[in-house]
XYZ file of C-alpha atoms in Angstrom:
353
model
C -128.510 56.220 -90.864
C -130.378 53.241 -92.109
C -133.949 52.399 -90.979
C -132.369 49.375 -89.084
C -129.944 51.628 -87.354
C -132.942 54.143 -86.521
C -135.073 51.293 -85.117
C -132.348 50.289 -82.849
C -131.717 53.619 -81.704
C -135.327 53.997 -80.996
C -135.971 50.793 -79.201
C -132.865 51.570 -76.939
C -134.124 54.974 -76.202
C -137.458 53.815 -74.899
C -135.977 50.988 -72.844
C -133.621 53.478 -71.300
C -136.359 55.804 -70.527
C -138.162 53.195 -68.711
C -134.971 52.363 -66.912
C -134.393 55.985 -65.672
C -137.874 56.018 -64.121
C -137.242 52.664 -62.311
C -133.678 54.115 -61.056
C -135.328 57.231 -59.625
C -137.864 54.989 -57.698
C -135.002 52.683 -56.634
C -132.876 55.536 -55.300
C -135.807 57.109 -53.312
C -136.664 53.605 -51.946
C -133.188 53.079 -50.962
C -132.719 56.567 -49.303
C -135.564 56.175 -46.798
C -134.921 52.449 -46.179
C -131.208 53.197 -45.390
C -132.157 55.778 -42.677
C -133.783 53.148 -40.582
C -131.248 50.503 -41.443
C -129.843 50.285 -37.940
C -133.502 49.389 -36.720
C -133.947 46.761 -39.443
C -130.442 44.595 -39.336
C -128.833 43.317 -36.184
C -125.759 44.953 -34.622
C -123.219 42.519 -35.995
C -123.711 44.523 -39.152
C -122.439 47.746 -37.834
C -119.436 46.498 -36.218
C -116.831 48.052 -38.518
C -118.900 51.299 -38.650
C -118.897 51.689 -34.872
C -115.285 50.896 -34.805
C -114.377 53.626 -37.467
C -116.506 56.139 -35.515
C -114.733 55.512 -32.305
C -111.276 56.043 -33.998
C -112.714 59.330 -35.682
C -112.487 60.831 -32.356
C -108.855 60.100 -31.781
C -106.622 63.254 -32.144
C -103.599 61.144 -33.295
C -105.344 59.112 -35.912
C -103.359 59.102 -39.365
C -103.379 57.078 -42.638
C -101.602 53.878 -41.946
C -101.732 51.014 -44.784
C -101.115 48.469 -41.804
C -104.127 49.467 -39.883
C -106.973 49.627 -42.358
C -109.266 50.956 -39.517
C -107.156 53.945 -38.842
C -106.764 54.791 -42.473
C -110.458 54.499 -42.973
C -111.104 56.718 -39.915
C -108.777 59.265 -41.156
C -110.534 59.454 -44.641
C -113.930 59.840 -43.121
C -112.472 62.364 -40.779
C -111.043 64.317 -43.554
C -114.515 64.471 -45.351
C -116.121 65.900 -42.231
C -117.521 62.890 -40.166
C -117.132 63.026 -36.457
C -118.077 60.168 -33.924
C -121.530 61.829 -33.175
C -122.437 62.651 -36.922
C -126.130 61.528 -37.390
C -126.775 58.294 -39.346
C -128.738 60.385 -41.815
C -125.517 61.811 -43.405
C -124.336 58.215 -43.748
C -127.386 57.303 -45.572
C -127.036 60.407 -47.641
C -123.311 59.738 -48.588
C -124.330 56.017 -49.564
C -127.366 57.233 -51.538
C -125.138 59.704 -53.519
C -122.664 57.027 -54.338
C -125.556 54.479 -55.359
C -126.971 57.220 -57.463
C -123.485 57.407 -59.390
C -123.375 53.751 -59.629
C -126.931 53.673 -61.447
C -125.925 56.795 -63.433
C -122.827 54.785 -64.777
C -125.120 51.882 -65.799
C -127.735 53.746 -67.528
C -125.813 56.847 -69.006
C -122.657 55.016 -70.073
C -123.700 51.422 -70.509
C -127.408 51.605 -71.511
C -128.485 49.164 -68.684
C -132.060 47.813 -69.418
C -133.885 47.674 -66.127
C -136.977 46.686 -67.924
C -135.512 43.174 -68.442
C -136.862 41.022 -65.462
C -133.289 39.102 -65.199
C -131.533 42.400 -65.082
C -134.092 44.081 -62.709
C -133.684 40.927 -60.393
C -129.784 41.053 -60.551
C -129.935 44.987 -59.763
C -132.325 44.280 -56.890
C -130.096 41.696 -55.214
C -126.975 43.645 -55.581
C -128.844 46.859 -54.301
C -130.110 44.683 -51.264
C -126.646 43.622 -50.314
C -125.437 47.156 -50.896
C -128.182 48.267 -48.344
C -127.045 45.649 -45.847
C -123.019 46.590 -45.963
C -122.637 50.041 -47.601
C -125.453 52.164 -46.004
C -123.040 53.027 -43.185
C -119.474 54.303 -43.260
C -117.056 51.528 -44.111
C -113.691 50.579 -45.623
C -115.462 48.915 -48.624
C -117.661 51.901 -49.482
C -114.298 53.667 -50.340
C -113.120 50.983 -52.442
C -116.305 50.685 -54.264
C -116.184 54.441 -55.002
C -112.675 54.285 -56.664
C -113.830 51.318 -58.610
C -116.714 53.341 -59.949
C -114.446 56.287 -60.852
C -112.467 53.678 -62.838
C -115.591 52.349 -64.482
C -116.612 55.790 -65.788
C -113.644 55.235 -68.438
C -114.718 51.695 -68.987
C -114.718 52.195 -72.702
C -111.827 54.293 -73.050
C -108.077 53.047 -73.717
C -106.962 54.488 -70.335
C -109.427 52.180 -68.501
C -107.042 49.318 -67.834
C -104.452 51.724 -66.294
C -107.161 53.614 -64.277
C -108.535 50.244 -62.828
C -105.075 49.181 -61.789
C -104.414 52.668 -60.195
C -107.600 52.466 -58.018
C -106.513 49.124 -56.863
C -102.921 50.790 -55.952
C -104.549 53.531 -54.320
C -106.753 51.572 -52.074
C -104.074 48.886 -51.270
C -101.614 51.684 -50.537
C -103.903 53.516 -48.178
C -106.245 50.914 -46.705
C -105.691 47.313 -47.335
C -102.069 46.515 -48.349
C -102.838 43.027 -49.407
C -104.832 44.205 -52.286
C -101.552 45.165 -54.088
C -101.084 41.449 -54.506
C -104.172 41.521 -57.031
C -102.198 43.151 -59.515
C -99.715 40.431 -60.367
C -102.603 37.993 -60.448
C -104.734 40.211 -62.770
C -101.767 40.753 -65.154
C -100.982 37.120 -65.688
C -104.410 35.825 -65.500
C -105.633 38.212 -68.196
C -102.930 37.468 -70.545
C -103.455 33.893 -70.031
C -107.264 34.181 -70.668
C -106.587 36.253 -73.833
C -104.345 33.319 -75.193
C -106.938 30.918 -73.920
C -104.292 29.039 -71.787
C -106.824 28.244 -69.109
C -104.833 25.112 -67.625
C -101.883 27.458 -66.902
C -104.148 29.714 -64.943
C -104.528 26.979 -62.382
C -100.722 26.265 -62.305
C -100.099 29.771 -61.973
C -102.457 30.334 -58.947
C -100.893 27.333 -57.086
C -97.521 28.753 -57.588
C -98.639 32.072 -56.314
C -100.198 30.793 -53.035
C -96.956 28.844 -52.282
C -94.786 31.947 -52.949
C -96.935 34.489 -50.971
C -97.259 32.060 -48.079
C -93.506 31.744 -47.879
C -92.940 35.352 -48.252
C -95.508 36.203 -45.528
C -93.688 33.704 -43.199
C -90.240 35.298 -44.090
C -91.292 38.705 -43.443
C -93.509 38.167 -40.342
C -92.255 34.906 -38.532
C -95.615 33.382 -38.696
C -97.680 31.663 -41.271
C -101.163 33.317 -42.989
C -102.968 30.575 -41.238
C -102.201 32.234 -37.785
C -103.463 35.647 -39.141
C -106.838 34.084 -40.016
C -107.149 32.292 -36.602
C -106.561 35.556 -34.838
C -109.160 37.155 -36.898
C -111.522 34.269 -35.989
C -111.085 34.839 -32.347
C -112.062 38.604 -32.663
C -114.954 37.903 -35.135
C -116.486 34.955 -33.460
C -118.891 35.015 -36.656
C -120.882 31.759 -37.565
C -119.654 32.125 -41.142
C -116.031 31.768 -40.207
C -113.885 29.597 -42.472
C -111.662 27.574 -40.009
C -108.385 26.055 -40.610
C -107.882 22.564 -41.232
C -104.319 22.195 -39.767
C -102.200 24.323 -37.347
C -100.116 26.772 -39.240
C -96.812 25.320 -38.174
C -95.264 24.829 -41.609
C -95.584 26.015 -45.221
C -97.158 22.915 -46.411
C -99.860 23.207 -43.776
C -100.383 26.851 -44.482
C -100.732 26.329 -48.156
C -103.348 23.538 -47.531
C -105.291 25.942 -45.302
C -105.240 28.734 -47.919
C -106.620 26.382 -50.540
C -109.172 25.258 -48.206
C -110.443 28.623 -47.669
C -110.195 29.047 -51.393
C -112.277 25.903 -51.855
C -114.821 26.925 -49.272
C -115.417 30.289 -51.194
C -116.536 28.218 -54.233
C -118.006 25.154 -52.550
C -119.523 24.738 -49.140
C -117.061 22.078 -48.005
C -117.805 22.732 -44.281
C -121.687 22.656 -44.884
C -124.173 25.712 -44.493
C -124.425 26.882 -41.209
C -126.437 30.085 -41.689
C -128.491 32.179 -44.087
C -125.683 34.535 -44.691
C -123.722 31.528 -46.190
C -126.564 30.637 -48.355
C -126.758 34.273 -49.787
C -122.946 34.210 -50.299
C -123.232 31.077 -52.442
C -126.052 32.213 -54.436
C -124.294 35.295 -55.230
C -121.090 33.549 -55.942
C -122.492 30.918 -58.252
C -124.374 33.630 -60.231
C -121.176 35.668 -60.709
C -119.366 32.417 -61.754
C -122.129 31.589 -64.230
C -121.699 35.186 -65.707
C -117.809 34.766 -65.971
C -118.208 31.230 -67.806
C -120.953 32.628 -69.879
C -118.771 35.660 -70.837
C -115.920 33.507 -71.632
C -117.924 31.134 -73.905
C -119.879 33.922 -75.808
C -118.107 37.142 -75.427
C -114.372 36.524 -75.185
C -113.281 40.166 -75.537
C -110.410 41.933 -73.493
C -112.733 44.168 -71.253
C -114.741 40.997 -70.174
C -111.633 39.008 -69.859
C -110.464 41.714 -67.405
C -113.588 41.696 -65.297
C -113.195 37.774 -65.102
C -109.478 38.038 -64.325
C -110.422 40.499 -61.417
C -112.815 38.278 -60.021
C -110.736 35.143 -59.955
C -107.767 37.140 -58.777
C -109.876 38.467 -55.947
C -111.112 34.953 -54.899
C -107.456 33.770 -54.628
C -106.395 36.871 -52.441
C -109.497 35.845 -50.390
C -108.495 32.373 -50.006
C -105.267 33.666 -48.655
C -106.657 36.262 -46.153
C -110.270 35.941 -46.022
C -111.630 34.981 -42.455
C -115.447 34.484 -43.002
C -118.155 34.312 -45.694
C -119.707 37.370 -44.685
C -116.631 39.548 -45.263
C -116.134 37.811 -48.748
C -119.545 38.510 -49.873
C -119.012 42.228 -48.891
C -115.557 42.568 -50.602
C -116.864 40.942 -53.831
C -119.808 43.530 -54.024
C -117.211 46.160 -54.446
C -116.643 44.772 -58.123
C -120.559 44.410 -58.760
C -120.857 47.139 -61.363
C -118.662 45.180 -63.783
C -120.598 41.912 -62.998
C -123.761 43.509 -63.664
C -122.592 45.290 -66.903
C -121.148 41.958 -68.242
C -124.442 40.309 -67.909
C -126.388 43.643 -69.271
C -124.357 43.765 -72.425
C -125.573 40.183 -73.243
C -128.983 40.981 -72.585
C -128.846 44.052 -74.887
C -127.343 41.865 -77.597
C -129.922 39.289 -77.119
C -132.796 41.678 -77.147
C -131.701 43.556 -80.168
C -131.568 39.998 -82.037
C -134.943 38.881 -80.850
C -136.360 42.152 -81.979
C -134.692 41.767 -85.228
C -132.830 45.052 -84.915
């Protein structure tokens, strides 16, 4: 081993030891904060959790891909949760999963928390994690499946495992997640060939086809599904339809309007939650474009293809900004890691290693 390689290893070893100490502190602070989260946040953050708890008490609850709440309640009942399980155990479960998340970043990917920008990115992610994943939820299950796939990020089997995690979650909890797969495959292929204009064309065709198929199968348009969800949620972050969902043309325009609002605040900013969503989304999009520009490799392209695909699916089915932010958080480990890889490279270069 050359002196240069020894210096590289020594420098990384020191930074990783610093990161381990920071991670232990983060886990402890998170755990004690999450115990009191129900006293910190308003009740609307816990609507899903309360619904899941109420369903856990049902004797005839079963896994049903057409009923995400029923499937989620079945899962948590299977691992021992009951309607009256103390919140402490929710905090404990989310802390264990967060610890696994941080372990993967440090142990598998040499995450450098001593970098100010890395640390800021991590803190923002954990703050959102605290708000959305400190109680039992559908998204905490998806997040865990993605973490298991990420464990094999550097192995040849990663792509298959990643798609398998999407298939498992889609088949058992959210059926529309299965639509991510044809999007990811094609966008990933087009990105590797740098055919970026065809990505936009493919997305437009995909939206039209899915809207048509949904109508043929259900007799109503996706726009009506979003409208029904809005009447239940009554959230101040709702993305409202522009047109009545009475034909395919209006339905596609409503989906494109939702997709557009997920990227640009076309309807203005009505709450702090919307501001938080756009800050997060613009930051992620910056990382995506920066990755394409400087690190055009297959793994990073897969991360970008996945995020773009997920935005398209959200454009079809997402009812509001709050849900959009919570769902995007599922893929946060990939987003953080793409940025971390750039930081490691730049730090090594700056230190002449």
